[in-house]
Coordinates of C-alpha atoms and ligand atoms in Angstrom, one line a residue:
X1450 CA 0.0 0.0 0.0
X1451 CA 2.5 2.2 0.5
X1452 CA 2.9 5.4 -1.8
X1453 CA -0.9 5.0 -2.7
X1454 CA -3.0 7.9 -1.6
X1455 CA -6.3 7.0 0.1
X1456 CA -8.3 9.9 -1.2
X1457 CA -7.5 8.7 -4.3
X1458 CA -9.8 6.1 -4.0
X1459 CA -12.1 8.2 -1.9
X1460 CA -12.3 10.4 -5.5
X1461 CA -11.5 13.2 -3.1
X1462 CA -8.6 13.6 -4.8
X1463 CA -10.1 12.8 -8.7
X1464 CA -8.4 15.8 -10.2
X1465 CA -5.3 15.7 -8.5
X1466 CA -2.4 13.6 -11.3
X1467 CA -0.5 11.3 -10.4
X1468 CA 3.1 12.2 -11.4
X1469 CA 4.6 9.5 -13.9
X1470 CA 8.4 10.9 -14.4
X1471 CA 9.8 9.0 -11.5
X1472 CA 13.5 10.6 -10.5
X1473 CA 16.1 8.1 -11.2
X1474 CA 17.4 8.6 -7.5
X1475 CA 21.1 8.0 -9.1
X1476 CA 21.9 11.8 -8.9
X1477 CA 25.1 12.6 -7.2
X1478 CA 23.4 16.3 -6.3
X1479 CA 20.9 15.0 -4.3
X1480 CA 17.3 16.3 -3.6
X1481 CA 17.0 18.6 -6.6
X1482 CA 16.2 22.0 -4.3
X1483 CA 14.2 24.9 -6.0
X1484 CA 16.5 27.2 -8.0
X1485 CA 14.9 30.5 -6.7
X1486 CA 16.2 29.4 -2.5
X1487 CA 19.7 30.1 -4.5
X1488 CA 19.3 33.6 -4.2
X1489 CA 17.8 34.1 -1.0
X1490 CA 19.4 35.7 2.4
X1491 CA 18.6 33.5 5.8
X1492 CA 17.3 35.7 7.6
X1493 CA 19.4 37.1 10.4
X1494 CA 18.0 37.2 13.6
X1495 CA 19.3 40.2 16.0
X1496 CA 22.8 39.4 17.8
X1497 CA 22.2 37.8 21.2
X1498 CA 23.7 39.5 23.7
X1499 CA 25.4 37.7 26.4
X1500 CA 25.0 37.4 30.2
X1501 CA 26.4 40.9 30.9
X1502 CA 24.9 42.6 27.6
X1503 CA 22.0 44.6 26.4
X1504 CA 19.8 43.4 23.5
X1505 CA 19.0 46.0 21.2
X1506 CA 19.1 44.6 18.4
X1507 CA 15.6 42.3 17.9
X1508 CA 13.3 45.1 18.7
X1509 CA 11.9 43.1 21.8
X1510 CA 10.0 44.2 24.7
X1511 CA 12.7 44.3 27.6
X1512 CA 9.9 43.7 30.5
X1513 CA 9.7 39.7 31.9
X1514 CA 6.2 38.9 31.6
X1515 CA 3.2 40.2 33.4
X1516 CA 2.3 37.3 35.9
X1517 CA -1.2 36.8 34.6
X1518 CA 0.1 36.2 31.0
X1519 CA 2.6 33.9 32.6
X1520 CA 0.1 32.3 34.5
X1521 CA -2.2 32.3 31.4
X1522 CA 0.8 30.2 29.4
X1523 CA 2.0 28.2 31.9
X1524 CA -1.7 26.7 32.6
X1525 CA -1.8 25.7 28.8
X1526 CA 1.6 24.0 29.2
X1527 CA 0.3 21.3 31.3
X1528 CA -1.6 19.8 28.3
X1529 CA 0.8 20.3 25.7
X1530 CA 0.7 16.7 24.4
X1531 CA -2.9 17.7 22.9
X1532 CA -3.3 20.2 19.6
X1533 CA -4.2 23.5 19.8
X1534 CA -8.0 24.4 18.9
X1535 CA -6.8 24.9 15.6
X1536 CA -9.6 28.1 14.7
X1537 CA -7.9 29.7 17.3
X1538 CA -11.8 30.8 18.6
X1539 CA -11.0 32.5 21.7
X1540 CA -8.1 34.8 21.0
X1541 CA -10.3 35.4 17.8
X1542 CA -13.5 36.7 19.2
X1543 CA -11.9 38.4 21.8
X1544 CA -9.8 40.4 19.0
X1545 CA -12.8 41.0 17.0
X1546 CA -14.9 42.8 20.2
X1547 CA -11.6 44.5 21.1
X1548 CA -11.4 46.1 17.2
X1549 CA -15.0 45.9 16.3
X1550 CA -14.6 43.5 13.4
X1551 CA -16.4 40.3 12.4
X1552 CA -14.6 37.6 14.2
X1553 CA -14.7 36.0 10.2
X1554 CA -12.2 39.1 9.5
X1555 CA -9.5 37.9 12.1
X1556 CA -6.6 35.2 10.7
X1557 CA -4.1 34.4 13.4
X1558 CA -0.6 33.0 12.5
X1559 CA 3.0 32.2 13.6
X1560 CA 3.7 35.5 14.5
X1561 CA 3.2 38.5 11.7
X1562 CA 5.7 37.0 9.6
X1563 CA 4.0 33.4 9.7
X1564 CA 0.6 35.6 8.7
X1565 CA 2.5 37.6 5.7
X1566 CA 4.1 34.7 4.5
X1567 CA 0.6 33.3 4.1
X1568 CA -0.5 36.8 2.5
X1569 CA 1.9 35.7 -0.2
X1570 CA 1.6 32.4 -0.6
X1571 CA -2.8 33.4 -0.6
X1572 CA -2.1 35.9 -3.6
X1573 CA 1.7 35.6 -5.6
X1574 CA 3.5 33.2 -7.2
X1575 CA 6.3 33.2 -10.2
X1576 CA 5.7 35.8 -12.4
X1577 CA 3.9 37.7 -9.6
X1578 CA 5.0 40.7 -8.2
X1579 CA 5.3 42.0 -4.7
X1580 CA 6.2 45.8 -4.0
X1581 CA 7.5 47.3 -0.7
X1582 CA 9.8 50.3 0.3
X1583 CA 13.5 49.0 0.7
X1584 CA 14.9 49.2 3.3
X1585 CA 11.8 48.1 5.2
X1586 CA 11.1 44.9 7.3
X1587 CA 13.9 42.3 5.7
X1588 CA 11.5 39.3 5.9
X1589 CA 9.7 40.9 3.2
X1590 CA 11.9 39.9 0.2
X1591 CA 12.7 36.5 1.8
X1592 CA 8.8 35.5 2.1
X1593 CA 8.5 36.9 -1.4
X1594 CA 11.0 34.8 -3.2
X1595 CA 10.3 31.8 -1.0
X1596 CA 6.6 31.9 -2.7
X1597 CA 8.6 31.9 -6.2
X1598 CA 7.6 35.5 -6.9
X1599 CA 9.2 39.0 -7.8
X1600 CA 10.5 41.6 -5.3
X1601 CA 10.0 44.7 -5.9
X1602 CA 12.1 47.1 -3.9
X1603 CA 11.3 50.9 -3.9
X1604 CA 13.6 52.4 -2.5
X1605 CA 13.0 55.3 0.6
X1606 CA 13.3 59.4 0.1
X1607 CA 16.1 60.8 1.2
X1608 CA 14.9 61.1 4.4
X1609 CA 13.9 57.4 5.5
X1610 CA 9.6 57.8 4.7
X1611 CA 8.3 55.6 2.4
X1612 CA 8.3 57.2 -1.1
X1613 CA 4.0 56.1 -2.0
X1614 CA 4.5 58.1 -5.3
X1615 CA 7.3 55.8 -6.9
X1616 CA 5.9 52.7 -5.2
X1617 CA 2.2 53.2 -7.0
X1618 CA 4.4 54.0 -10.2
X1619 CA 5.6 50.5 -9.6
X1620 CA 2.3 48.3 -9.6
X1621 CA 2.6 46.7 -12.9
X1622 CA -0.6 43.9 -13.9
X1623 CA 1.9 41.5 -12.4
X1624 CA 1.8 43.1 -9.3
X1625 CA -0.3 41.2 -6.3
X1626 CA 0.6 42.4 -3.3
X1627 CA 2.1 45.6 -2.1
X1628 CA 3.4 46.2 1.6
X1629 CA 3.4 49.2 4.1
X1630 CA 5.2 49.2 6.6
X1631 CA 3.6 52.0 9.1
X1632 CA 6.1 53.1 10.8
X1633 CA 8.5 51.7 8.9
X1634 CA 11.7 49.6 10.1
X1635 CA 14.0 50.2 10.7
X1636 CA 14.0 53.8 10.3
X1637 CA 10.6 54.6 12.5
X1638 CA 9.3 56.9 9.9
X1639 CA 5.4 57.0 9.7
X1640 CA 3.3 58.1 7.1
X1641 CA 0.0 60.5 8.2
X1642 CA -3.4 59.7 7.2
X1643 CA -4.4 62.0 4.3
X1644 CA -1.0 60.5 2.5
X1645 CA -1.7 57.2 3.0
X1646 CA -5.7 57.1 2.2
X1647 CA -4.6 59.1 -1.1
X1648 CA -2.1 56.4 -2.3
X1649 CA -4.5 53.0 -1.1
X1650 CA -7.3 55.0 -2.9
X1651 CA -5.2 54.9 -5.9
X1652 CA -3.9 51.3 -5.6
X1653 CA -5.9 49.0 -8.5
X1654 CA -9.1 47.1 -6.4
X1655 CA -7.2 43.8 -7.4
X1656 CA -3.8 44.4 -5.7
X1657 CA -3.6 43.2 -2.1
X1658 CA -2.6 46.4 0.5
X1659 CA -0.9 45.3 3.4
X1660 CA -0.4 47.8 5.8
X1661 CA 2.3 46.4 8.4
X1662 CA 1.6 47.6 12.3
X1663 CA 4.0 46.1 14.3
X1664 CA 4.8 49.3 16.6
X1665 CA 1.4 50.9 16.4
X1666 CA 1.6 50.9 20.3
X1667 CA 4.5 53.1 20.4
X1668 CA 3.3 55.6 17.9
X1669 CA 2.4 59.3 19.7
X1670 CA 2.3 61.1 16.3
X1671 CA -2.0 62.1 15.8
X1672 CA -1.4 62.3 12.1
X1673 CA -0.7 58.9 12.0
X1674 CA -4.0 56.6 11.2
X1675 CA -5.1 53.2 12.9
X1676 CA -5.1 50.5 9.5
X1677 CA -8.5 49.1 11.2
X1678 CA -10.2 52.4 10.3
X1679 CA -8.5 52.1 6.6
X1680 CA -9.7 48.5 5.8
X1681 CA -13.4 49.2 6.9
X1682 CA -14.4 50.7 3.2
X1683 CA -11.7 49.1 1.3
X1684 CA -11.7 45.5 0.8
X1685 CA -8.2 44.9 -0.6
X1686 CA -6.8 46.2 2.7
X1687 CA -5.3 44.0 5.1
X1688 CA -4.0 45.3 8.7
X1689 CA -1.1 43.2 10.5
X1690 CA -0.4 43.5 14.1
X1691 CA 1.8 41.3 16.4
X1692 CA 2.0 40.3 19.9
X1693 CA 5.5 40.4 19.6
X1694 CA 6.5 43.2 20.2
X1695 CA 4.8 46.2 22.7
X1696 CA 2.9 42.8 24.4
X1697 CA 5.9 41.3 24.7
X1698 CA 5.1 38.0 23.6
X1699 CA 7.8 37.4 20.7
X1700 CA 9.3 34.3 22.1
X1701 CA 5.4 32.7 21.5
X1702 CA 5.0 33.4 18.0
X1703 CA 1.7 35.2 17.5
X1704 CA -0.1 37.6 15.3
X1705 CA -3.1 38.4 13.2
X1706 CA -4.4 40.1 10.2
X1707 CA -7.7 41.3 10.2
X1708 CA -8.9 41.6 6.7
X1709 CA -12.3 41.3 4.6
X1710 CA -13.2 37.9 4.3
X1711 CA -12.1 36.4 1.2
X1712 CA -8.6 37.1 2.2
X1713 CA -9.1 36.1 5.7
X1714 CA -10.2 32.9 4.3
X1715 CA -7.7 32.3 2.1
X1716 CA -5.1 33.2 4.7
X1717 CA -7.1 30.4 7.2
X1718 CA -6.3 27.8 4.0
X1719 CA -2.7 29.0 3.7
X1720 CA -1.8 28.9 7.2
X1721 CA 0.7 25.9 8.8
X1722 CA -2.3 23.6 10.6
X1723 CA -2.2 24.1 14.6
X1724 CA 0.4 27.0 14.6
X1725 CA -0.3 28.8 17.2
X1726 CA 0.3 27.0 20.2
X1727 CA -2.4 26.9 23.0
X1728 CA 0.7 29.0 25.5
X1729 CA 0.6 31.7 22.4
X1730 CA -3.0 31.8 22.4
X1731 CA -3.5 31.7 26.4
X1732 CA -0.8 34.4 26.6
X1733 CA -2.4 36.7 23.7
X1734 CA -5.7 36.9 25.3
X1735 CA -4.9 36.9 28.6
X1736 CA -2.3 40.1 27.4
X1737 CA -5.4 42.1 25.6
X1738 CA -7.2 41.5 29.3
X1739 CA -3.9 42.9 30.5
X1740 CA -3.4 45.8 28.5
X1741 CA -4.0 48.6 30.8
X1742 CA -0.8 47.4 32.7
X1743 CA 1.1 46.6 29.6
X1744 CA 0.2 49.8 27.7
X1745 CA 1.7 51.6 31.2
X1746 CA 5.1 49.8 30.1
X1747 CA 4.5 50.9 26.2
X1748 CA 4.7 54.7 27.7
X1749 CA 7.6 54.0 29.7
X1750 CA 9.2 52.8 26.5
X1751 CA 8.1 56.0 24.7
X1752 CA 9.6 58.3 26.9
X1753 CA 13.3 56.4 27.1
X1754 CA 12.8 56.7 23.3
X1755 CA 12.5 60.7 23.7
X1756 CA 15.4 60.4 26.1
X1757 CA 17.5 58.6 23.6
X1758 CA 16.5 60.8 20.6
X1759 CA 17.1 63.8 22.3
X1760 CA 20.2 62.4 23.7
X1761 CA 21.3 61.8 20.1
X1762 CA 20.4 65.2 18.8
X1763 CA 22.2 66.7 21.8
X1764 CA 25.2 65.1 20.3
X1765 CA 24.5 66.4 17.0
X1766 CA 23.4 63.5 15.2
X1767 CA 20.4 63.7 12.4
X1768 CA 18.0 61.3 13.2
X1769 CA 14.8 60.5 12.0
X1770 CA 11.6 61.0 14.4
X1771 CA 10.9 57.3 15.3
X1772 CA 7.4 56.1 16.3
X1773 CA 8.6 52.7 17.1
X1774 CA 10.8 51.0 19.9
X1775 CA 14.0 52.1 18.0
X1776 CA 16.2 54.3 16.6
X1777 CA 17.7 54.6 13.3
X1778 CA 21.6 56.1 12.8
X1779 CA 22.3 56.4 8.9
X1780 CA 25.4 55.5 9.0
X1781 CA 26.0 54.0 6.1
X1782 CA 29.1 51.9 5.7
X1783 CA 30.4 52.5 8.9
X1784 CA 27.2 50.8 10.7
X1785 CA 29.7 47.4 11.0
X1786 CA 32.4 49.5 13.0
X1787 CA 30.1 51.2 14.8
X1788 CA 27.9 47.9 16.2
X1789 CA 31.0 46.7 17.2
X1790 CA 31.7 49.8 19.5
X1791 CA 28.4 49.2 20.8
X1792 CA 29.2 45.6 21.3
X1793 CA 32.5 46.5 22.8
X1794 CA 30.5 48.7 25.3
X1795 CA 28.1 45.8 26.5
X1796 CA 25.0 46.5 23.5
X1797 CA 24.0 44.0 20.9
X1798 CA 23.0 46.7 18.2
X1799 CA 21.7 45.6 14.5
X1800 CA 23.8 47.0 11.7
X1801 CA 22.5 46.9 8.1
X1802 CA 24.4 48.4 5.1
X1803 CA 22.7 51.7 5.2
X1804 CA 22.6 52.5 9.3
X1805 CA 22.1 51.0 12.6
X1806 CA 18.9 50.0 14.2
X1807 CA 18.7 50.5 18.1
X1808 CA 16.1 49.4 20.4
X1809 CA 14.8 50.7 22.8
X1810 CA 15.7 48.4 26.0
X1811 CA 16.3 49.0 29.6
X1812 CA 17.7 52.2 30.9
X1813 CA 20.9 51.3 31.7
X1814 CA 21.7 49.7 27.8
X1815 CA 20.1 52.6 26.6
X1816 CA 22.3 54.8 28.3
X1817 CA 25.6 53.3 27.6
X1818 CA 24.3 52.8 23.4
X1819 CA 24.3 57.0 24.0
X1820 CA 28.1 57.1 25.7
X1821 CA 28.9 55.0 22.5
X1822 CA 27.2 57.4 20.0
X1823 CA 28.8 60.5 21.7
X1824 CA 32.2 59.1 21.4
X1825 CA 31.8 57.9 17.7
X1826 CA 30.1 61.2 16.6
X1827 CA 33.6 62.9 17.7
X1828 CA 35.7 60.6 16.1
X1829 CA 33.3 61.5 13.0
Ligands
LIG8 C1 8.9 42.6 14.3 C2 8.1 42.8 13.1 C3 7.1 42.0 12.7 C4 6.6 40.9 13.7 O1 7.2 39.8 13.6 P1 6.5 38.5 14.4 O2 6.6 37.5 13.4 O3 5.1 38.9 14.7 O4 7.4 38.3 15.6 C5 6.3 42.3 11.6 N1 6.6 43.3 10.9 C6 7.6 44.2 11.2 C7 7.8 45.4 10.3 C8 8.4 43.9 12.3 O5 9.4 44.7 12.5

């Protein structure tokens, strides 16, 4: 019996060919892999920082977990040899009362970047096209050409905001999903309201919008809208949040879109079964019961951020205004030598080729990252 598919028999699988070119198995290669993994980055986690470091570099919350949220996970640990309720029902309807959506409009996955992988696989393949600002969020190109389709970097203005203008002039028919990362990382930028409605009213009604929140917790800007109002009246708008990252939870791996439903559905269809483990899900809703105490921590963060970007300016540096748990120093190709300072100093920081990207941790890391950035801006 083996290699014969039940369903087959079943007819639940009458349309579905059998393959009749059977590899030879004689190839001294090995597995043939697909040719389009050749030319994509792994992607790099941040720098772990060791016993007597600061981790800046992931973006993370630095708090330990409220005890209810602990107490919430570690309850769902002791039955751990059992699934997770796979439609995620709970953490759903309490998302859809706490954003006044249909619960139908709520798609959970393995964190945000489990959800937009599905986003991708749901709408692009090869000869598909996916547009996004560059530099943005680096899983973007990855998920892209893991699907087999097209990235299609735009790349920022001058000054780090997204540049809507060059990126609508970039939708082609191929294109089938574009993403917006609002604010963006890693350089915190944000785009307002009246700029962003004008460019997702312009988008064709066929191209998937994804509007990319991870930091809307951190954002003090009032010009800067709340994707759940944008995706009301538009139905190829999707909104992407994460517990990851103001809630703390990024160790669980857990996030959500909330999108119209044909994209929800399709996003339920290309999700990994059971990825969101009954912990995640425990810890997610039991951290929107506990968001009054966590949102307290969320302004703490906020105003170390002003301390650091004032700090910076102080020094003389020219920084962008971040809305999000970091900072962003354009220092082009000295960002290697200048992590390493930081790393010297006790900070894990995350260099890229066009600048740094600094969280905002505890005190104490964010204080000696600033010692660091006042020496270096002398040696400048
Ligand atoms: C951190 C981050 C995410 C969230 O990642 P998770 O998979 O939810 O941990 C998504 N988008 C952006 C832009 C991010 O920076």
């Amino acid at each position: 019996m083996a290699g014969e598919r039940t369903g087959a028999r079943t007819g639940e699988f009458s349309n579905w060919k059998r393959s009749t070119t059977v590899s030879s198995g004689t190839s001294a290669q090995g597995p043939r892999l697909r040719p389009t993994l050749d030319g994509i980055p792994t992607y790099k986690p941040g720098k772990p920082a060791g016993a007597d470091a600061y981790k800046l570099s992931s973006n993370e919350n630095p708090y330990e977990p409220l005890p209810g949220v602990l107490a919430a996970a570690v309850e769902a640990a002791g039955s751990f040899n059992r699934y997770p309720d796979m439609g995620v029902s709970e953490l759903a309807s309490v998302l859809a009362e706490r954003f006044g959506v249909p619960v139908e409009h709520i798609a959970t996955g393995t964190g945000s970047v489990g959800v937009a992988q599905s986003l991708i696989l749901a709408t692009a393949g090869p000869g598909d096209e996916v547009v996004f600002a560059w530099r943005s969020f680096e899983a973007y190109p990855i998920i892209t050409q893991v699907a087999g389709a097209t990235p299609v970097p735009v790349p920022l203005r001058e000054n780090g905001d997204h540049d809507l203008d060059a990126m609508l002039a970039a939708i082609t028919p191929n294109t089938r999903l574009v993403f917006v990362c609002n604010p963006n990382n890693p350089t915190g930028n944000v785009i307002h309201r009246a700029e962003l409605e004008r460019f997702l009213d312009a988008v064709p009604g066929d191209v998937l919008v994804v509007v990319d929140e991870a930091y809307i917790e951190f954002i003090r800007d009032p010009e800067v809208p709340n994707g759940i109002d944008l995706y009301r009246d538009r139905p190829n708008v999707c909104v992407l949040r994460t517990f990851s990252k103001a809630y703390g939870l990024a160790g669980l791996r857990v996030g959500f879109a909330v999108a119209h439903e044909p994209v929800a559905a399709a996003l339920r269809k290309t999700a990994v079964p059971f990825g969101v483990s009954q912990l995640a899900q425990n810890a997610a809703v039991a951290s929107l019961r506990a968001e009054e105490a966590l949102l307290v921590r969320v302004d703490a963060l906020v105003e170390e951020r002003a301390r650091v970007v004032a700090g910076l300016r102080a020094q003389g540096w020219e920084i962008p205004d971040s809305q999000a748990n970091f900072v962003w120093l354009g220092l082009g190709e000295r960002s290697p030598e200048f992590a390493a300072a930081c790393a010297e100093a006790g900070v894990m920081v995350r260099p890229f080729p066009e600048g740094v990207r600094v969280s905002i941790g505890e005190a104490d890391g964010n204080s000696i990252f600033l010692s660091v950035a006042e020496a270096f801006r002398k040696s400048l």
